[in-house]
């Protein structure tokens, strides 16, 4: 895979929740570290995503926000 984004985090699909239009994908990138993404249902099907499969979370953003509670 070649991609221009610098932040590609390799992980394992932990959960998938398919909706009518979108699919929520939870990717475990380290023990107890998860990233959740919402992608189109069509994209999830095209990628052949499934629990336990390897995938990448690709982060491409101009702004990254930090917050505290």
PDB file of N, CA and C in Angstrom:
ATOM      1  N   UNK A   1       0.837  -1.171   0.000  1.00  0.00           N
ATOM      2  CA  UNK A   1       0.000   0.000   0.000  1.00  0.00           C
ATOM      3  C   UNK A   1       0.882   1.235   0.000  1.00  0.00           C
ATOM      4  N   UNK A   2       0.576   2.166  -0.850  1.00  0.00           N
ATOM      5  CA  UNK A   2       1.243   3.459  -0.843  1.00  0.00           C
ATOM      6  C   UNK A   2       0.176   4.531  -0.699  1.00  0.00           C
ATOM      7  N   UNK A   3       0.417   5.448   0.220  1.00  0.00           N
ATOM      8  CA  UNK A   3      -0.568   6.501   0.488  1.00  0.00           C
ATOM      9  C   UNK A   3       0.169   7.746   0.954  1.00  0.00           C
ATOM     10  N   UNK A   4      -0.380   8.907   0.651  1.00  0.00           N
ATOM     11  CA  UNK A   4       0.304  10.153   0.995  1.00  0.00           C
ATOM     12  C   UNK A   4       0.143  10.528   2.466  1.00  0.00           C
ATOM     13  N   UNK A   5      -0.872  10.010   3.138  1.00  0.00           N
ATOM     14  CA  UNK A   5      -1.075  10.330   4.554  1.00  0.00           C
ATOM     15  C   UNK A   5       0.062   9.744   5.377  1.00  0.00           C
ATOM     16  N   UNK A   6       0.526  10.499   6.342  1.00  0.00           N
ATOM     17  CA  UNK A   6       1.659  10.047   7.158  1.00  0.00           C
ATOM     18  C   UNK A   6       1.235   9.199   8.348  1.00  0.00           C
ATOM     19  N   UNK A   7      -0.012   9.265   8.702  1.00  0.00           N
ATOM     20  CA  UNK A   7      -0.476   8.571   9.897  1.00  0.00           C
ATOM     21  C   UNK A   7      -1.337   7.368   9.535  1.00  0.00           C
ATOM     22  N   UNK A   8      -0.707   6.239   9.303  1.00  0.00           N
ATOM     23  CA  UNK A   8      -1.401   4.993   9.019  1.00  0.00           C
ATOM     24  C   UNK A   8      -1.101   4.027  10.159  1.00  0.00           C
ATOM     25  N   UNK A   9      -2.134   3.674  10.918  1.00  0.00           N
ATOM     26  CA  UNK A   9      -1.971   2.826  12.086  1.00  0.00           C
ATOM     27  C   UNK A   9      -2.528   1.438  11.793  1.00  0.00           C
ATOM     28  N   UNK A  10      -1.668   0.448  11.854  1.00  0.00           N
ATOM     29  CA  UNK A  10      -2.064  -0.928  11.569  1.00  0.00           C
ATOM     30  C   UNK A  10      -2.738  -1.535  12.791  1.00  0.00           C
ATOM     31  N   UNK A  11      -3.826  -2.255  12.553  1.00  0.00           N
ATOM     32  CA  UNK A  11      -4.518  -2.879  13.661  1.00  0.00           C
ATOM     33  C   UNK A  11      -5.378  -4.034  13.217  1.00  0.00           C
ATOM     34  N   UNK A  12      -6.206  -4.505  14.135  1.00  0.00           N
ATOM     35  CA  UNK A  12      -7.110  -5.621  13.896  1.00  0.00           C
ATOM     36  C   UNK A  12      -8.540  -5.154  14.106  1.00  0.00           C
ATOM     37  N   UNK A  13      -9.423  -5.533  13.191  1.00  0.00           N
ATOM     38  CA  UNK A  13     -10.824  -5.162  13.324  1.00  0.00           C
ATOM     39  C   UNK A  13     -11.398  -5.876  14.543  1.00  0.00           C
ATOM     40  N   UNK A  14     -11.877  -5.086  15.492  1.00  0.00           N
ATOM     41  CA  UNK A  14     -12.422  -5.640  16.730  1.00  0.00           C
ATOM     42  C   UNK A  14     -13.944  -5.760  16.674  1.00  0.00           C
ATOM     43  N   UNK A  15     -14.592  -4.805  16.007  1.00  0.00           N
ATOM     44  CA  UNK A  15     -16.056  -4.836  15.923  1.00  0.00           C
ATOM     45  C   UNK A  15     -16.512  -4.096  14.680  1.00  0.00           C
ATOM     46  N   UNK A  16     -17.659  -4.530  14.155  1.00  0.00           N
ATOM     47  CA  UNK A  16     -18.282  -3.875  12.999  1.00  0.00           C
ATOM     48  C   UNK A  16     -19.774  -3.786  13.280  1.00  0.00           C
ATOM     49  N   UNK A  17     -20.317  -2.580  13.101  1.00  0.00           N
ATOM     50  CA  UNK A  17     -21.761  -2.394  13.253  1.00  0.00           C
ATOM     51  C   UNK A  17     -22.294  -1.803  11.953  1.00  0.00           C
ATOM     52  N   UNK A  18     -23.026  -2.608  11.219  1.00  0.00           N
ATOM     53  CA  UNK A  18     -23.531  -2.211   9.909  1.00  0.00           C
ATOM     54  C   UNK A  18     -24.873  -1.503  10.065  1.00  0.00           C
ATOM     55  N   UNK A  19     -24.975  -0.329   9.461  1.00  0.00           N
ATOM     56  CA  UNK A  19     -26.229   0.405   9.447  1.00  0.00           C
ATOM     57  C   UNK A  19     -26.817   0.404   8.050  1.00  0.00           C
ATOM     58  N   UNK A  20     -27.865   1.179   7.866  1.00  0.00           N
ATOM     59  CA  UNK A  20     -28.531   1.238   6.568  1.00  0.00           C
ATOM     60  C   UNK A  20     -27.639   1.864   5.502  1.00  0.00           C
ATOM     61  N   UNK A  21     -26.846   2.878   5.887  1.00  0.00           N
ATOM     62  CA  UNK A  21     -26.001   3.602   4.936  1.00  0.00           C
ATOM     63  C   UNK A  21     -24.527   3.524   5.317  1.00  0.00           C
ATOM     64  N   UNK A  22     -24.247   3.643   6.613  1.00  0.00           N
ATOM     65  CA  UNK A  22     -22.868   3.672   7.102  1.00  0.00           C
ATOM     66  C   UNK A  22     -22.547   2.441   7.936  1.00  0.00           C
ATOM     67  N   UNK A  23     -21.249   2.212   8.119  1.00  0.00           N
ATOM     68  CA  UNK A  23     -20.763   1.124   8.956  1.00  0.00           C
ATOM     69  C   UNK A  23     -19.754   1.676   9.947  1.00  0.00           C
ATOM     70  N   UNK A  24     -19.913   1.308  11.220  1.00  0.00           N
ATOM     71  CA  UNK A  24     -18.961   1.703  12.255  1.00  0.00           C
ATOM     72  C   UNK A  24     -17.933   0.583  12.389  1.00  0.00           C
ATOM     73  N   UNK A  25     -16.661   0.940  12.296  1.00  0.00           N
ATOM     74  CA  UNK A  25     -15.575  -0.034  12.377  1.00  0.00           C
ATOM     75  C   UNK A  25     -14.681   0.326  13.555  1.00  0.00           C
ATOM     76  N   UNK A  26     -14.481  -0.614  14.455  1.00  0.00           N
ATOM     77  CA  UNK A  26     -13.584  -0.423  15.594  1.00  0.00           C
ATOM     78  C   UNK A  26     -12.315  -1.213  15.310  1.00  0.00           C
ATOM     79  N   UNK A  27     -11.195  -0.497  15.315  1.00  0.00           N
ATOM     80  CA  UNK A  27      -9.894  -1.094  15.019  1.00  0.00           C
ATOM     81  C   UNK A  27      -9.022  -1.020  16.271  1.00  0.00           C
ATOM     82  N   UNK A  28      -8.511  -2.164  16.710  1.00  0.00           N
ATOM     83  CA  UNK A  28      -7.602  -2.184  17.859  1.00  0.00           C
ATOM     84  C   UNK A  28      -6.183  -2.065  17.319  1.00  0.00           C
ATOM     85  N   UNK A  29      -5.520  -0.934  17.637  1.00  0.00           N
ATOM     86  CA  UNK A  29      -4.186  -0.669  17.107  1.00  0.00           C
ATOM     87  C   UNK A  29      -3.075  -1.048  18.089  1.00  0.00           C
ATOM     88  N   UNK A  30      -3.435  -1.268  19.348  1.00  0.00           N
ATOM     89  CA  UNK A  30      -2.525  -1.731  20.394  1.00  0.00           C
ATOM     90  C   UNK A  30      -3.422  -2.311  21.484  1.00  0.00           C
ATOM     91  N   UNK A  31      -2.866  -3.084  22.406  1.00  0.00           N
ATOM     92  CA  UNK A  31      -3.714  -3.627  23.470  1.00  0.00           C
ATOM     93  C   UNK A  31      -4.480  -2.514  24.183  1.00  0.00           C
ATOM     94  N   UNK A  32      -5.796  -2.620  24.173  1.00  0.00           N
ATOM     95  CA  UNK A  32      -6.703  -1.665  24.808  1.00  0.00           C
ATOM     96  C   UNK A  32      -6.678  -0.268  24.196  1.00  0.00           C
ATOM     97  N   UNK A  33      -6.165  -0.131  22.968  1.00  0.00           N
ATOM     98  CA  UNK A  33      -6.171   1.144  22.244  1.00  0.00           C
ATOM     99  C   UNK A  33      -6.973   0.948  20.971  1.00  0.00           C
ATOM    100  N   UNK A  34      -8.107   1.643  20.895  1.00  0.00           N
ATOM    101  CA  UNK A  34      -9.014   1.471  19.765  1.00  0.00           C
ATOM    102  C   UNK A  34      -9.236   2.781  19.024  1.00  0.00           C
ATOM    103  N   UNK A  35      -9.459   2.671  17.729  1.00  0.00           N
ATOM    104  CA  UNK A  35      -9.851   3.794  16.891  1.00  0.00           C
ATOM    105  C   UNK A  35     -11.153   3.374  16.213  1.00  0.00           C
ATOM    106  N   UNK A  36     -12.139   4.275  16.254  1.00  0.00           N
ATOM    107  CA  UNK A  36     -13.433   3.995  15.631  1.00  0.00           C
ATOM    108  C   UNK A  36     -13.610   4.899  14.429  1.00  0.00           C
ATOM    109  N   UNK A  37     -14.053   4.314  13.336  1.00  0.00           N
ATOM    110  CA  UNK A  37     -14.289   5.073  12.110  1.00  0.00           C
ATOM    111  C   UNK A  37     -15.689   4.770  11.597  1.00  0.00           C
ATOM    112  N   UNK A  38     -16.290   5.771  10.988  1.00  0.00           N
ATOM    113  CA  UNK A  38     -17.570   5.605  10.306  1.00  0.00           C
ATOM    114  C   UNK A  38     -17.279   5.710   8.812  1.00  0.00           C
ATOM    115  N   UNK A  39     -17.558   4.648   8.076  1.00  0.00           N
ATOM    116  CA  UNK A  39     -17.360   4.637   6.627  1.00  0.00           C
ATOM    117  C   UNK A  39     -18.666   4.210   5.970  1.00  0.00           C
ATOM    118  N   UNK A  40     -18.761   4.390   4.679  1.00  0.00           N
ATOM    119  CA  UNK A  40     -19.988   3.971   4.009  1.00  0.00           C
ATOM    120  C   UNK A  40     -20.105   2.451   4.041  1.00  0.00           C
ATOM    121  N   UNK A  41     -21.331   2.001   4.021  1.00  0.00           N
ATOM    122  CA  UNK A  41     -21.598   0.562   3.996  1.00  0.00           C
ATOM    123  C   UNK A  41     -20.980  -0.069   2.752  1.00  0.00           C
ATOM    124  N   UNK A  42     -21.078   0.645   1.620  1.00  0.00           N
ATOM    125  CA  UNK A  42     -20.506   0.142   0.365  1.00  0.00           C
ATOM    126  C   UNK A  42     -18.993  -0.014   0.468  1.00  0.00           C
ATOM    127  N   UNK A  43     -18.323   0.944   1.110  1.00  0.00           N
ATOM    128  CA  UNK A  43     -16.865   0.855   1.263  1.00  0.00           C
ATOM    129  C   UNK A  43     -16.472  -0.316   2.151  1.00  0.00           C
ATOM    130  N   UNK A  44     -17.212  -0.523   3.225  1.00  0.00           N
ATOM    131  CA  UNK A  44     -16.919  -1.646   4.122  1.00  0.00           C
ATOM    132  C   UNK A  44     -17.063  -2.975   3.386  1.00  0.00           C
ATOM    133  N   UNK A  45     -18.108  -3.081   2.568  1.00  0.00           N
ATOM    134  CA  UNK A  45     -18.314  -4.307   1.795  1.00  0.00           C
ATOM    135  C   UNK A  45     -17.203  -4.502   0.766  1.00  0.00           C
ATOM    136  N   UNK A  46     -16.827  -3.419   0.082  1.00  0.00           N
ATOM    137  CA  UNK A  46     -15.772  -3.491  -0.940  1.00  0.00           C
ATOM    138  C   UNK A  46     -14.436  -3.916  -0.329  1.00  0.00           C
ATOM    139  N   UNK A  47     -14.153  -3.427   0.886  1.00  0.00           N
ATOM    140  CA  UNK A  47     -12.899  -3.779   1.561  1.00  0.00           C
ATOM    141  C   UNK A  47     -12.922  -5.200   2.128  1.00  0.00           C
ATOM    142  N   UNK A  48     -14.096  -5.777   2.236  1.00  0.00           N
ATOM    143  CA  UNK A  48     -14.197  -7.127   2.792  1.00  0.00           C
ATOM    144  C   UNK A  48     -13.834  -7.182   4.260  1.00  0.00           C
ATOM    145  N   UNK A  49     -14.184  -6.134   4.991  1.00  0.00           N
ATOM    146  CA  UNK A  49     -13.833  -6.075   6.407  1.00  0.00           C
ATOM    147  C   UNK A  49     -14.554  -7.145   7.203  1.00  0.00           C
ATOM    148  N   UNK A  50     -13.877  -7.647   8.217  1.00  0.00           N
ATOM    149  CA  UNK A  50     -14.458  -8.640   9.104  1.00  0.00           C
ATOM    150  C   UNK A  50     -13.706  -8.638  10.421  1.00  0.00           C
ATOM    151  N   UNK A  51     -14.385  -9.014  11.477  1.00  0.00           N
ATOM    152  CA  UNK A  51     -13.751  -9.073  12.794  1.00  0.00           C
ATOM    153  C   UNK A  51     -12.559 -10.019  12.734  1.00  0.00           C
ATOM    154  N   UNK A  52     -11.441  -9.564  13.275  1.00  0.00           N
ATOM    155  CA  UNK A  52     -10.216 -10.365  13.294  1.00  0.00           C
ATOM    156  C   UNK A  52      -9.296 -10.102  12.119  1.00  0.00           C
ATOM    157  N   UNK A  53      -9.797  -9.410  11.093  1.00  0.00           N
ATOM    158  CA  UNK A  53      -8.962  -9.109   9.927  1.00  0.00           C
ATOM    159  C   UNK A  53      -8.072  -7.902  10.211  1.00  0.00           C
ATOM    160  N   UNK A  54      -6.953  -7.850   9.522  1.00  0.00           N
ATOM    161  CA  UNK A  54      -6.016  -6.744   9.630  1.00  0.00           C
ATOM    162  C   UNK A  54      -6.487  -5.582   8.756  1.00  0.00           C
ATOM    163  N   UNK A  55      -6.313  -4.355   9.260  1.00  0.00           N
ATOM    164  CA  UNK A  55      -6.685  -3.168   8.499  1.00  0.00           C
ATOM    165  C   UNK A  55      -5.842  -2.000   9.002  1.00  0.00           C
ATOM    166  N   UNK A  56      -5.948  -0.877   8.329  1.00  0.00           N
ATOM    167  CA  UNK A  56      -5.222   0.322   8.711  1.00  0.00           C
ATOM    168  C   UNK A  56      -6.202   1.451   8.995  1.00  0.00           C
ATOM    169  N   UNK A  57      -5.935   2.217  10.041  1.00  0.00           N
ATOM    170  CA  UNK A  57      -6.645   3.473  10.283  1.00  0.00           C
ATOM    171  C   UNK A  57      -5.740   4.555   9.704  1.00  0.00           C
ATOM    172  N   UNK A  58      -6.225   5.269   8.718  1.00  0.00           N
ATOM    173  CA  UNK A  58      -5.434   6.313   8.065  1.00  0.00           C
ATOM    174  C   UNK A  58      -5.998   7.656   8.488  1.00  0.00           C
ATOM    175  N   UNK A  59      -5.161   8.473   9.124  1.00  0.00           N
ATOM    176  CA  UNK A  59      -5.587   9.773   9.629  1.00  0.00           C
ATOM    177  C   UNK A  59      -4.978  10.855   8.751  1.00  0.00           C
ATOM    178  N   UNK A  60      -5.837  11.628   8.122  1.00  0.00           N
ATOM    179  CA  UNK A  60      -5.393  12.738   7.276  1.00  0.00           C
ATOM    180  C   UNK A  60      -6.209  13.944   7.703  1.00  0.00           C
ATOM    181  N   UNK A  61      -5.584  14.839   8.434  1.00  0.00           N
ATOM    182  CA  UNK A  61      -6.325  16.002   8.927  1.00  0.00           C
ATOM    183  C   UNK A  61      -5.431  17.217   9.004  1.00  0.00           C
ATOM    184  N   UNK A  62      -6.013  18.354   8.756  1.00  0.00           N
ATOM    185  CA  UNK A  62      -5.285  19.616   8.888  1.00  0.00           C
ATOM    186  C   UNK A  62      -5.181  20.034  10.337  1.00  0.00           C
ATOM    187  N   UNK A  63      -6.160  19.654  11.139  1.00  0.00           N
ATOM    188  CA  UNK A  63      -6.199  20.035  12.547  1.00  0.00           C
ATOM    189  C   UNK A  63      -6.352  18.799  13.423  1.00  0.00           C
ATOM    190  N   UNK A  64      -5.629  18.786  14.515  1.00  0.00           N
ATOM    191  CA  UNK A  64      -5.792  17.763  15.527  1.00  0.00           C
ATOM    192  C   UNK A  64      -6.083  18.499  16.827  1.00  0.00           C
ATOM    193  N   UNK A  65      -7.189  18.160  17.456  1.00  0.00           N
ATOM    194  CA  UNK A  65      -7.590  18.847  18.669  1.00  0.00           C
ATOM    195  C   UNK A  65      -7.216  18.019  19.888  1.00  0.00           C
ATOM    196  N   UNK A  66      -6.821  18.699  20.968  1.00  0.00           N
ATOM    197  CA  UNK A  66      -6.489  18.068  22.231  1.00  0.00           C
ATOM    198  C   UNK A  66      -7.422  18.663  23.270  1.00  0.00           C
ATOM    199  N   UNK A  67      -7.952  17.825  24.161  1.00  0.00           N
ATOM    200  CA  UNK A  67      -8.863  18.306  25.205  1.00  0.00           C
ATOM    201  C   UNK A  67      -8.535  17.629  26.527  1.00  0.00           C
ATOM    202  N   UNK A  68      -8.927  18.276  27.612  1.00  0.00           N
ATOM    203  CA  UNK A  68      -8.800  17.675  28.945  1.00  0.00           C
ATOM    204  C   UNK A  68     -10.136  17.823  29.641  1.00  0.00           C
ATOM    205  N   UNK A  69     -10.336  17.028  30.669  1.00  0.00           N
ATOM    206  CA  UNK A  69     -11.581  17.068  31.417  1.00  0.00           C
ATOM    207  C   UNK A  69     -11.320  17.559  32.817  1.00  0.00           C
TER     208      UNK A  69
END
